[in-house]
Tab-separated table of C-alpha atoms and ligand atoms in Angstrom:
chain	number	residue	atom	x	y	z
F	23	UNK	CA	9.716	32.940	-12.816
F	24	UNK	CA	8.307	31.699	-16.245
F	25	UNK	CA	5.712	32.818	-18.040
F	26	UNK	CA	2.274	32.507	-18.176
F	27	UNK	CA	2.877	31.442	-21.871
F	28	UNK	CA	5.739	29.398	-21.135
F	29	UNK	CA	4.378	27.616	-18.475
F	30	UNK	CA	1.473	25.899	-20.644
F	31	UNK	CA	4.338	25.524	-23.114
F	32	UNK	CA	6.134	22.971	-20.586
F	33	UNK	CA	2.678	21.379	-19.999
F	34	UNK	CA	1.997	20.787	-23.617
F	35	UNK	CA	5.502	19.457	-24.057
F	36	UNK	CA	5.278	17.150	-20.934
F	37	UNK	CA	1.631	15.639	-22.379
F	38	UNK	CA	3.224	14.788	-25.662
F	39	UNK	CA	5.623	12.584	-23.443
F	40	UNK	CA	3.222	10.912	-20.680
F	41	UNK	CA	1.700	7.958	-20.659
F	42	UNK	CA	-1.719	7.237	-21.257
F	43	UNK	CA	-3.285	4.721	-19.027
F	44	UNK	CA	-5.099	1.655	-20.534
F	45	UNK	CA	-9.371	2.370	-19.600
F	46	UNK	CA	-11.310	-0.044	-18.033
F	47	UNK	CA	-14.545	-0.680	-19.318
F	48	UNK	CA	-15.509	-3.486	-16.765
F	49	UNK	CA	-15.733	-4.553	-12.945
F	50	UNK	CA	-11.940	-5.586	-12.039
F	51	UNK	CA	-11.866	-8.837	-11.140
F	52	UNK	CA	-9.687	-12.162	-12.293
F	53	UNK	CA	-10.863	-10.584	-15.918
F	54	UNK	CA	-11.346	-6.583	-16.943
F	55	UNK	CA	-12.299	-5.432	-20.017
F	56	UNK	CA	-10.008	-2.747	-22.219
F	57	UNK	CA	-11.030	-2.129	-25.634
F	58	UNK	CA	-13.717	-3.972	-26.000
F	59	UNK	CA	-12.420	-7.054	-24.628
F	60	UNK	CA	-11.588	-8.939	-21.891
F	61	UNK	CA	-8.184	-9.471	-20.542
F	62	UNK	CA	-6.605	-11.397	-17.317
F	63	UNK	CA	-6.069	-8.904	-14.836
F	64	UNK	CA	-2.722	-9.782	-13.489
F	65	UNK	CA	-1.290	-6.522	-11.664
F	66	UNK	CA	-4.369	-5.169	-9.550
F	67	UNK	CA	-3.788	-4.966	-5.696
F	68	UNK	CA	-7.715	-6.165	-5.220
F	69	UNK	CA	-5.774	-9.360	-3.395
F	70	UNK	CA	-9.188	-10.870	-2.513
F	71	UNK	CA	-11.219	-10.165	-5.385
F	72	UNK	CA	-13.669	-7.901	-3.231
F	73	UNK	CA	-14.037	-5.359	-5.764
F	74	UNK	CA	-16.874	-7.492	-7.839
F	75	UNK	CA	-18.108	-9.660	-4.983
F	76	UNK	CA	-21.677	-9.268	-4.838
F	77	UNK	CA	-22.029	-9.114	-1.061
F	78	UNK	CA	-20.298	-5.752	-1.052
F	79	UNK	CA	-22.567	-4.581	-3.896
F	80	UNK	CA	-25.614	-5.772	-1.989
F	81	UNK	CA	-24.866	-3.774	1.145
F	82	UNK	CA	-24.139	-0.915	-0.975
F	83	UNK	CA	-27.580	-0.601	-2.191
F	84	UNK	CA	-29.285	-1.550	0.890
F	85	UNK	CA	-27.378	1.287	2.434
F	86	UNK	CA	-27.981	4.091	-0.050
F	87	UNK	CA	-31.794	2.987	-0.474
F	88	UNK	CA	-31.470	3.610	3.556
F	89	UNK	CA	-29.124	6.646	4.047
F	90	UNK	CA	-28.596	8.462	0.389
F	91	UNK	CA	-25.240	9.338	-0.655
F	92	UNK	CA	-23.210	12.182	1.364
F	93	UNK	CA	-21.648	13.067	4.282
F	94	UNK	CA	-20.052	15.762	5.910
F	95	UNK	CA	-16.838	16.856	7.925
F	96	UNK	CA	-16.481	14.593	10.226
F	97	UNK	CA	-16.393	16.913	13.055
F	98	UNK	CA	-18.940	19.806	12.070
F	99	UNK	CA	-22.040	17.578	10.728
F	100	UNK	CA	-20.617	14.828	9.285
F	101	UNK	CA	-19.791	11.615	11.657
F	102	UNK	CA	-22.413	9.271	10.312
F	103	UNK	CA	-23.073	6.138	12.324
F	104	UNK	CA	-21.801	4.054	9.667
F	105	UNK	CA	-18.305	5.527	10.522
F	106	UNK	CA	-18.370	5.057	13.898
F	107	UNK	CA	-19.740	1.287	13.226
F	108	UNK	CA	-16.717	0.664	10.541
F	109	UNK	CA	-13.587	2.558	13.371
F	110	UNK	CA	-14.929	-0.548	15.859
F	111	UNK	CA	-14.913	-3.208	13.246
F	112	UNK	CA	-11.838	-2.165	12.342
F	113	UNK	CA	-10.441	-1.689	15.646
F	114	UNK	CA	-11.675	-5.501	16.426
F	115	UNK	CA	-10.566	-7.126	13.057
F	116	UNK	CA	-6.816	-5.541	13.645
F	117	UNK	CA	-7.107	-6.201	17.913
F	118	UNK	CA	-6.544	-2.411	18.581
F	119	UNK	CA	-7.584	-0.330	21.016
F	120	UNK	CA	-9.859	2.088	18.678
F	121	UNK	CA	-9.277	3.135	15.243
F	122	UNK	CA	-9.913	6.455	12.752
F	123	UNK	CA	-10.964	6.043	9.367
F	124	UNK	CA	-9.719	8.902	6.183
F	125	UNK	CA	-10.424	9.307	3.011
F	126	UNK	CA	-7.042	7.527	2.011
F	127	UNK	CA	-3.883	5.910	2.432
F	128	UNK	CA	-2.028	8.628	1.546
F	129	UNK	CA	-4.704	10.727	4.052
F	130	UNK	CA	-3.931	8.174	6.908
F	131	UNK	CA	-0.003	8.247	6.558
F	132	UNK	CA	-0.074	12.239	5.964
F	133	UNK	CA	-2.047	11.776	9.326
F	134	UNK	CA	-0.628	10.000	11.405
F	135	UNK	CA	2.920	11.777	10.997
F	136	UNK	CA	1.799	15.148	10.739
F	137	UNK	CA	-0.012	15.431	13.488
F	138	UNK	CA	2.737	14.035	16.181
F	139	UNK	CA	5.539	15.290	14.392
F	140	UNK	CA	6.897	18.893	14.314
F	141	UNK	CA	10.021	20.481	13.633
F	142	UNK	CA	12.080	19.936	16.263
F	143	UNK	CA	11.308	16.259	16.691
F	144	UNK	CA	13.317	13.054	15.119
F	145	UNK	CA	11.685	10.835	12.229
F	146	UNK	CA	14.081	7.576	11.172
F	147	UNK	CA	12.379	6.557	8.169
F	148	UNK	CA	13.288	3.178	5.455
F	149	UNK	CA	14.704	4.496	1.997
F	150	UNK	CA	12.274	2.794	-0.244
F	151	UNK	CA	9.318	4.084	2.147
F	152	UNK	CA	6.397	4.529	-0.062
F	153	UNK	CA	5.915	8.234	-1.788
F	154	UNK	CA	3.172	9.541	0.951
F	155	UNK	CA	5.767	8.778	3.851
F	156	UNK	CA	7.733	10.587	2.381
F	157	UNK	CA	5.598	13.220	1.314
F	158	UNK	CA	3.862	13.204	4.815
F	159	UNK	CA	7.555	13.472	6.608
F	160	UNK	CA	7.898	16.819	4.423
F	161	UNK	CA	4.381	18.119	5.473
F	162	UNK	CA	5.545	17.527	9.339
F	163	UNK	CA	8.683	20.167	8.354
F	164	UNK	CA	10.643	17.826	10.827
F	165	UNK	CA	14.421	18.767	10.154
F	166	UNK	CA	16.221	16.024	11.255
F	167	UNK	CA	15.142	13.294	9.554
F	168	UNK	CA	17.167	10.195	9.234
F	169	UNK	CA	17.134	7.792	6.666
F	170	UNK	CA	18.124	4.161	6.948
F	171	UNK	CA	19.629	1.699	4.481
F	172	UNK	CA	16.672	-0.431	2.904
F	173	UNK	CA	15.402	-3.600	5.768
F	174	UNK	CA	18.948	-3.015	7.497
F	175	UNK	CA	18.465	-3.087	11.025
F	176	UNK	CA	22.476	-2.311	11.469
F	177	UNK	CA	21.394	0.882	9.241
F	178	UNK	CA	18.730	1.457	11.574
F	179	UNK	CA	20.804	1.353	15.127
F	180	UNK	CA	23.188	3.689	13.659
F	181	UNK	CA	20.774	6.388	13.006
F	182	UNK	CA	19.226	6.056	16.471
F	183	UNK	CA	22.094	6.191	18.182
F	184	UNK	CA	22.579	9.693	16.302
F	185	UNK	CA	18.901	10.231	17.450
F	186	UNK	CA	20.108	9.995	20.943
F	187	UNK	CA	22.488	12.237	20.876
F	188	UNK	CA	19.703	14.946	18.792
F	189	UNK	CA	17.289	13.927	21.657
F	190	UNK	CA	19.380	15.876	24.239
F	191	UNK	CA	18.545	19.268	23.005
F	192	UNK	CA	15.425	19.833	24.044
F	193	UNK	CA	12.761	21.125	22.121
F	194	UNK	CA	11.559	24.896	22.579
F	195	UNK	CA	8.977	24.197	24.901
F	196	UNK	CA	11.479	22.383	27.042
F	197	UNK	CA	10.194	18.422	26.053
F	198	UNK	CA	12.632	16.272	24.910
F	199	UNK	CA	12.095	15.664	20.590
F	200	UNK	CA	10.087	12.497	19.796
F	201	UNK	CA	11.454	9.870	17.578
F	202	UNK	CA	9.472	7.970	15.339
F	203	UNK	CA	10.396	5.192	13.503
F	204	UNK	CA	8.474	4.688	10.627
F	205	UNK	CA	8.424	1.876	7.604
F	206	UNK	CA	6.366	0.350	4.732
F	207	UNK	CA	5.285	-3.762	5.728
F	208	UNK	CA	5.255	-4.882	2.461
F	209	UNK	CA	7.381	-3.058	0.191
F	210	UNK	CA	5.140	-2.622	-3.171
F	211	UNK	CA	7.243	-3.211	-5.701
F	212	UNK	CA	9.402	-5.748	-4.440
F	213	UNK	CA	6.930	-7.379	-1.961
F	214	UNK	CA	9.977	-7.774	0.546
F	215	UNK	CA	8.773	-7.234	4.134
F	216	UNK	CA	10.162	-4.872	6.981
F	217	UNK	CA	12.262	-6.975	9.616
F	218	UNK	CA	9.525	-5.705	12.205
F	219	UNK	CA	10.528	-7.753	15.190
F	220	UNK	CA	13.992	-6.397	14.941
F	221	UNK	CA	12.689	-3.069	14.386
F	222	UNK	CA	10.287	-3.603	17.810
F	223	UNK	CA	13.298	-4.451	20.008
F	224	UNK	CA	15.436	-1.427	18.729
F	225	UNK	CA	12.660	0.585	19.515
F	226	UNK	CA	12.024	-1.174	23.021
F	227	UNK	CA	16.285	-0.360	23.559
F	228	UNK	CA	16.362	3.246	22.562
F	229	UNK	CA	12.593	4.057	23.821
F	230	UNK	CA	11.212	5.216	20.850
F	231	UNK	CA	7.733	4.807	18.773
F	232	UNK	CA	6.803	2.914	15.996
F	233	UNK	CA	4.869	3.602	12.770
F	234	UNK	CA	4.000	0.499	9.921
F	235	UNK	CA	2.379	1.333	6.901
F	236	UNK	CA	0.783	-2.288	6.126
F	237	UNK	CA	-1.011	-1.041	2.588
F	238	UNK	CA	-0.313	-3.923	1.222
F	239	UNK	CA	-0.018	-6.297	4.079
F	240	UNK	CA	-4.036	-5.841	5.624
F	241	UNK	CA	-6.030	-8.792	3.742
F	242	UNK	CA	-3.178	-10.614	2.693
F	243	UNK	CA	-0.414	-11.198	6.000
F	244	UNK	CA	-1.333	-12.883	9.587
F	245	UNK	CA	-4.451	-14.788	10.247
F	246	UNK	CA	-7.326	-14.264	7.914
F	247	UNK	CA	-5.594	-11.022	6.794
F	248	UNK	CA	-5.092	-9.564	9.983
F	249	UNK	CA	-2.152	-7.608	8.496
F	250	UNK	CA	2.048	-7.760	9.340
F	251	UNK	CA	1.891	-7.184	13.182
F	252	UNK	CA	-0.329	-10.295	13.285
F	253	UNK	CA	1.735	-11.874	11.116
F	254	UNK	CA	4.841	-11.410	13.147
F	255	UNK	CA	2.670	-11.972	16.831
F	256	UNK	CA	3.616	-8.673	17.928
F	257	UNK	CA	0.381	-6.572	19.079
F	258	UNK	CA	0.535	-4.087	21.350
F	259	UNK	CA	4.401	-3.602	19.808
F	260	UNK	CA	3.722	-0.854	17.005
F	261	UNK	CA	2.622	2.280	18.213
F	262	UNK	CA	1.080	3.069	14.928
F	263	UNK	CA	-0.555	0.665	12.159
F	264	UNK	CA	-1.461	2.550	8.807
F	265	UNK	CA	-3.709	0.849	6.640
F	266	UNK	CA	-5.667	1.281	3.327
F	267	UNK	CA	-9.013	-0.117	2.447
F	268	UNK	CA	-8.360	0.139	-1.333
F	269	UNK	CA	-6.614	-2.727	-2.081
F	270	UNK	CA	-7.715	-6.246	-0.249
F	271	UNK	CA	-10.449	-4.136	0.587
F	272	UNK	CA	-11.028	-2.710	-2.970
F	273	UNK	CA	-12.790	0.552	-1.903
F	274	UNK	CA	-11.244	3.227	-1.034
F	275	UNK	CA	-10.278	4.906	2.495
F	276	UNK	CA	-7.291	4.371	4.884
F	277	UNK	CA	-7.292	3.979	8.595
F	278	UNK	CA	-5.022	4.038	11.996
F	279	UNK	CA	-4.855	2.174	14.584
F	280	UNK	CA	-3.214	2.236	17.892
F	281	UNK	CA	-4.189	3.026	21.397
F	282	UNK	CA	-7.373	4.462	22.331
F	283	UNK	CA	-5.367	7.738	23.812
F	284	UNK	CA	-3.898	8.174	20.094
F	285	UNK	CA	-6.322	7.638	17.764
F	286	UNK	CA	-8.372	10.143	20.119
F	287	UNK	CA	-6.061	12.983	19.431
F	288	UNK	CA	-5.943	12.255	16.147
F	289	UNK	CA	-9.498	12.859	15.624
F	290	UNK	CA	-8.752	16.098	17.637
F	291	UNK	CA	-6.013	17.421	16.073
F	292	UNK	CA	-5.140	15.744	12.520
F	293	UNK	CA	-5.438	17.988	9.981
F	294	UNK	CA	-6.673	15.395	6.940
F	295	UNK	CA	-9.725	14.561	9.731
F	296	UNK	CA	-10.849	18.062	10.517
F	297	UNK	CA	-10.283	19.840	7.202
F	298	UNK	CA	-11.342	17.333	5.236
F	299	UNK	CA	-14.926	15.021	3.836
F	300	UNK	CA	-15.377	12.078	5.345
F	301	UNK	CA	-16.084	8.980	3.087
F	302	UNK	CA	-19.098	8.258	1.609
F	303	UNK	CA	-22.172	6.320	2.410
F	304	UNK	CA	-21.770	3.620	-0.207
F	305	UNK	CA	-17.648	3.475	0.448
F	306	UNK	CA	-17.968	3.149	4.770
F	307	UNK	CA	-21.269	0.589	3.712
F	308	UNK	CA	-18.891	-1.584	1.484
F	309	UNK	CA	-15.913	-1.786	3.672
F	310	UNK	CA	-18.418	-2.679	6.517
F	311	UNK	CA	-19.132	-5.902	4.576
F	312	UNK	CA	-15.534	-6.114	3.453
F	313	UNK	CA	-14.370	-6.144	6.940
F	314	UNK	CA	-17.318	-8.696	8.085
F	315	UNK	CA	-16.326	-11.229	4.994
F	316	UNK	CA	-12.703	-11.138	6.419
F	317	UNK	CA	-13.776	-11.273	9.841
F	318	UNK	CA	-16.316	-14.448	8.893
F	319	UNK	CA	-13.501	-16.695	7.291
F	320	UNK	CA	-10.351	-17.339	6.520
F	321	UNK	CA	-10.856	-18.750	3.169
F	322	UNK	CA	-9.979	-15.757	0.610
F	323	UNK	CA	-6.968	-15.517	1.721
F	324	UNK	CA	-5.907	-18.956	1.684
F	325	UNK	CA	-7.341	-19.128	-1.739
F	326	UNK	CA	-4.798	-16.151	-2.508
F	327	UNK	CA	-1.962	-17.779	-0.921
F	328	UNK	CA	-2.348	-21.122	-2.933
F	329	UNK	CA	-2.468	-18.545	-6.416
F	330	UNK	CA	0.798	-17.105	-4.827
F	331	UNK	CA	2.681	-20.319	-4.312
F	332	UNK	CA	1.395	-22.367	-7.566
F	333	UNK	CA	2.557	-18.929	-10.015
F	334	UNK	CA	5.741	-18.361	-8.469
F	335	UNK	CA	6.270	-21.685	-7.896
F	336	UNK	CA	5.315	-22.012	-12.093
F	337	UNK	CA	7.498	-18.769	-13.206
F	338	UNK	CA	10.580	-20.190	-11.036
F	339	UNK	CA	10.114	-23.227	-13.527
F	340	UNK	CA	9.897	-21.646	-16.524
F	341	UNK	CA	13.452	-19.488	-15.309
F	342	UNK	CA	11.855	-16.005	-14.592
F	343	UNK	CA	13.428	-14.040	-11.800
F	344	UNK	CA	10.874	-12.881	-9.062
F	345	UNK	CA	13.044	-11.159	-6.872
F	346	UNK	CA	13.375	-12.027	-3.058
F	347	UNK	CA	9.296	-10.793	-2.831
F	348	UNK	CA	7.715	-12.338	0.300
F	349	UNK	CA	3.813	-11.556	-0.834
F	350	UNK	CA	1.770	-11.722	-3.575
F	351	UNK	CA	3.780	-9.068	-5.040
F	352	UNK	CA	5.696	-11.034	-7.949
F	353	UNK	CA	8.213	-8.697	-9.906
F	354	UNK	CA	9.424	-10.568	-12.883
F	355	UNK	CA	12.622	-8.772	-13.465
F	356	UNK	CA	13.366	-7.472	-16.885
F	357	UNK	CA	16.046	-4.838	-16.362
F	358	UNK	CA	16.166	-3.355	-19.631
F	359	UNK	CA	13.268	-0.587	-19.861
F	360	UNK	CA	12.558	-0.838	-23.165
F	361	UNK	CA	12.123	-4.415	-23.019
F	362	UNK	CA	9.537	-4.342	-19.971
F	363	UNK	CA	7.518	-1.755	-21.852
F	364	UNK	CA	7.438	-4.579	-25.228
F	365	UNK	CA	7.121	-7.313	-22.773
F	366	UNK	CA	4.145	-5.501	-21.339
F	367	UNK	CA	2.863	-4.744	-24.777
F	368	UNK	CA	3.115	-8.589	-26.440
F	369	UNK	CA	1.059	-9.716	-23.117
F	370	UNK	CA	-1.778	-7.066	-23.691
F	371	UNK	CA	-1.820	-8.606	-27.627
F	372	UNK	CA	-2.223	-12.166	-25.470
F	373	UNK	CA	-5.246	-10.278	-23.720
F	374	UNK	CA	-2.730	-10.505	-20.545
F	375	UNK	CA	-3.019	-7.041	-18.736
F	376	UNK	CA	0.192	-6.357	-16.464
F	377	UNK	CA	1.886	-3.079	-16.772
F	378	UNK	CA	5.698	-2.200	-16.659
F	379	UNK	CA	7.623	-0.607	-13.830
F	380	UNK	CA	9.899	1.682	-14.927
F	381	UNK	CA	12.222	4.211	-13.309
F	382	UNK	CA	11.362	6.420	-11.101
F	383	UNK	CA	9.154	3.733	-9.493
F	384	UNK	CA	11.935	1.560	-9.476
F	385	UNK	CA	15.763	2.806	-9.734
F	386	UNK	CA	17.247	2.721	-13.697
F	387	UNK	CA	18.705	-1.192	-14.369
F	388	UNK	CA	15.344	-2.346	-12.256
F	389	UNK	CA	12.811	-2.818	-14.687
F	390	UNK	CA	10.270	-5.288	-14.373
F	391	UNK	CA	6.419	-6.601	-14.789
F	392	UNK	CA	4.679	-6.525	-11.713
F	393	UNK	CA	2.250	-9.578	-11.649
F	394	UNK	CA	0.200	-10.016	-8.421
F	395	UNK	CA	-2.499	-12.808	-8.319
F	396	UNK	CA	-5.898	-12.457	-7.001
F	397	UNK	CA	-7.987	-14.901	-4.805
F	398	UNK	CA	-10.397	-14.351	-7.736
F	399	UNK	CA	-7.937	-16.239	-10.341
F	400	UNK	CA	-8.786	-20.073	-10.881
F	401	UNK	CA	-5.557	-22.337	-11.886
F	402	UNK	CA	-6.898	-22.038	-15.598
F	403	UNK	CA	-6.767	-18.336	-15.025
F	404	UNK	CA	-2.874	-18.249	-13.879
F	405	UNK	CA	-2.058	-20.988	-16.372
F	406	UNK	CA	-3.245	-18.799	-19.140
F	407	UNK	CA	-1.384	-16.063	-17.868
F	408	UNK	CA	2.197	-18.122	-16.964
F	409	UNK	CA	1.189	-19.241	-20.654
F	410	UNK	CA	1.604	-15.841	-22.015
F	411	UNK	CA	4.789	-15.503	-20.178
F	412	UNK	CA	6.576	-18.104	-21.088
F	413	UNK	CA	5.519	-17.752	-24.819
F	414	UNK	CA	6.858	-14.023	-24.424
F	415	UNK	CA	9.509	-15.037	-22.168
F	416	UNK	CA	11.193	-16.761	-25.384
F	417	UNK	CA	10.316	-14.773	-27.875
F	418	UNK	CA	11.700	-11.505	-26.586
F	419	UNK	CA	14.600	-13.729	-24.894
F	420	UNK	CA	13.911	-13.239	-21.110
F	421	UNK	CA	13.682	-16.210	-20.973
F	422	UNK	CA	16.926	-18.590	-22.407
F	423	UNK	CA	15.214	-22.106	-23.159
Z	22	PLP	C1	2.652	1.322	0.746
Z	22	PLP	C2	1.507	2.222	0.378
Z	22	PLP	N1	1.082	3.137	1.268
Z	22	PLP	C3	0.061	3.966	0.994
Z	22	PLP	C4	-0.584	3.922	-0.228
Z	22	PLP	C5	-1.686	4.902	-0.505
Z	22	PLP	O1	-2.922	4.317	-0.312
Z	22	PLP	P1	-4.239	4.945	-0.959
Z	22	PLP	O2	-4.249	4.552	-2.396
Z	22	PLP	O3	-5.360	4.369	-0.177
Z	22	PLP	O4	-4.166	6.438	-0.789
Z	22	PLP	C6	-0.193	2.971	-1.173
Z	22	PLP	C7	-0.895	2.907	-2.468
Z	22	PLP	O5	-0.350	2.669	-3.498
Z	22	PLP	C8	0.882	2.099	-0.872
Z	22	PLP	O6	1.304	1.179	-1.747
């Protein structure tokens, strides 16, 4: 065991080595401000631009000057109206059966596995699944867990074939394991989506449930941002629908949805609900609004989808590689790590702000810029930016011409 001494020794050492995010001085919308001035934001997941709209900011006060600031636990003296009103706009905007709102993400995917999976039971899970299915697969202790090959649905049969033959031994209070499938939508740093209606009819064949984490697919995929199950038509298909309401929402929270029966025991018996504060009063009266603009029109999202098409469309021009991304999620690939980190810095000097992604976020020989337009950018906004990258592009020689 080290010492007291030597622990803070390894701390010191590891500060002198991390990286110092860039501070924000301003809202975040198509522009923030760093250092005194301001800068395209062109890597925020705020896909609609809600985090400055003034609707959101209205409510906000209106609620506060109403209800104050606080809650509680949810389930001792905390469930505030304004929860219960958010779980059945929620529940409507996704077509669900009910819904449960947490304090994250993270919080909802910890949830949602957690609670229905223990030790003896079966989790088949993507490779590149984000960190907190991962990390909420290790808080469920399950033992056999079964990874798949990244969107391969061959990958996929194998392992639940092999989750057959685990599902004969029965568990030791005589039930038969449950298997869960479980993937990302939208994979975040390639923006590549899960083959979910091949996923569905595996499931259908070897009777097992479903889990989507749709982080990054809720505002942006299916009608009016309905999210990747819309997208694909198949309600009523996933057992399980993870979501977050920080980014297209841009507040903070995440949420499940699913059958009434589920979501019920999950506000029973998940440990993130009961052990845990609930959101706040300005955060539930913001996403209230954020889910109502959403639910009113269509528009923000088509806005973001034209600012998807016309910059990848423009870096595809200029000879950038964007990967095989599906969403606003545009990698422009620069494998060499050193390079992404100058690339990153030369934009910042063009008052371009889009940070590197470096291994371990992405494996070694992977390196890249992660751009991802907003529905708050106008055409002058991305042409400035594709601008910066193509001036860059050549300079550093990403770019050949
Ligand atoms: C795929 C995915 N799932 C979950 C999360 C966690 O969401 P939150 O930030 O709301 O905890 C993220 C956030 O980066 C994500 O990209």
């Amino acid at each position: 065991m080290s010492k007291r001494s030597d622990f803070y020794k390894k701390l010191d050492e590891a500060a002198a080595s991390a990286k110092i995010p860039r501070i924000i001085e301003s809202g975040e919308g198509a522009y923030l401000t760093i250092d005194g001035r301001p800068r395209l934001n062109f890597c925020s997941s705020h896909y609609l631009g809600l985090s400055v709209n003034p609707r959101l900011a209205k409510a906000v006060k209106g609620a506060v000057d109403k209800f104050g600031i606080g809650t509680g636990y949810r389930t001792l003296a905390g469930t505030h109206i304004l929860h219960v009103e958010l779980e059945k706009a929620l529940a409507r905007f996704k077509s669900a059966e009910a819904a449960i709102v947490l304090t994250g993400g993270y919080m909802a995917n910890c949830a949602a596995i957690q609670t229905i999976i223990g030790k003896e039971d079966i989790v088949i899970s993507d490779e590149l699944n984000h960190a907190s299915i991962i990390d909420a697969i290790r808080l469920s202790q399950v033992k056999n867990k079964l990874i798949y090959e990244h969107r391969n649905v061959l990958s996929l049969e194998e392992k639940l074939k092999e989750a057959e033959e685990l599902r004969n031994t029965p568990r030791a209070d005589g039930e038969a394991p449950t298997v869960l499938i479980v993937t990302d939508g939208v994979f975040s740093m390639d923006g590549d989506l899960a083959p979910l209606p091949e996923i569905v009819s595996l499931a259908e064949k070897y009777d097992v449930l479903t889990m989507v984490d749709d982080a990054h697919g809720e505002g942006v995929l299916g009608k009016g941002g309905r999210g990747i199950v819309d997208h694909f038509g198949l309600h009523g298909k996933i057992d399980i629908e993870v979501g977050t309401l920080s980014k297209a929402f841009s507040v903070m929270g995440g949420f499940i949805t699913g059958k009434k029966s589920l979501i019920d025991y999950y506000k029973q018996k998940s440990r993130q609900f009961l052990f845990s504060n609930a959101l706040t009063i300005p955060d539930t009266a913001a996403l209230l609004e954020a889910v109502k603009i959403l639910g009113e029109s269509e528009e923000l999202v088509k806005k973001l989808w034209d600012n998807v098409k016309y910059l990848k469309e423009e870096f595809g021009k200029l000879g950038f590689d964007t990967g095989h991304s599906e969403t606003p999620i545009t990698p422009v690939m620069i494998p060499d790590e050193d390079k992404a980190r100058e690339f990153s810095a030369k934009l910042f000097e063009e008052d371009v702000f889009a940070t590197p992604i470096v291994f371990p976020m992405v494996p070694k020989g992977k390196a890249r810029i992660r751009v991802i337009p907003s529905a708050s950018h106008s055409k002058e906004d991305l042409d400035r930016g594709i601008a910066a990258f193509a001036k860059i592009g050549r300079e550093l020689r990403v770019l050949l011409q």
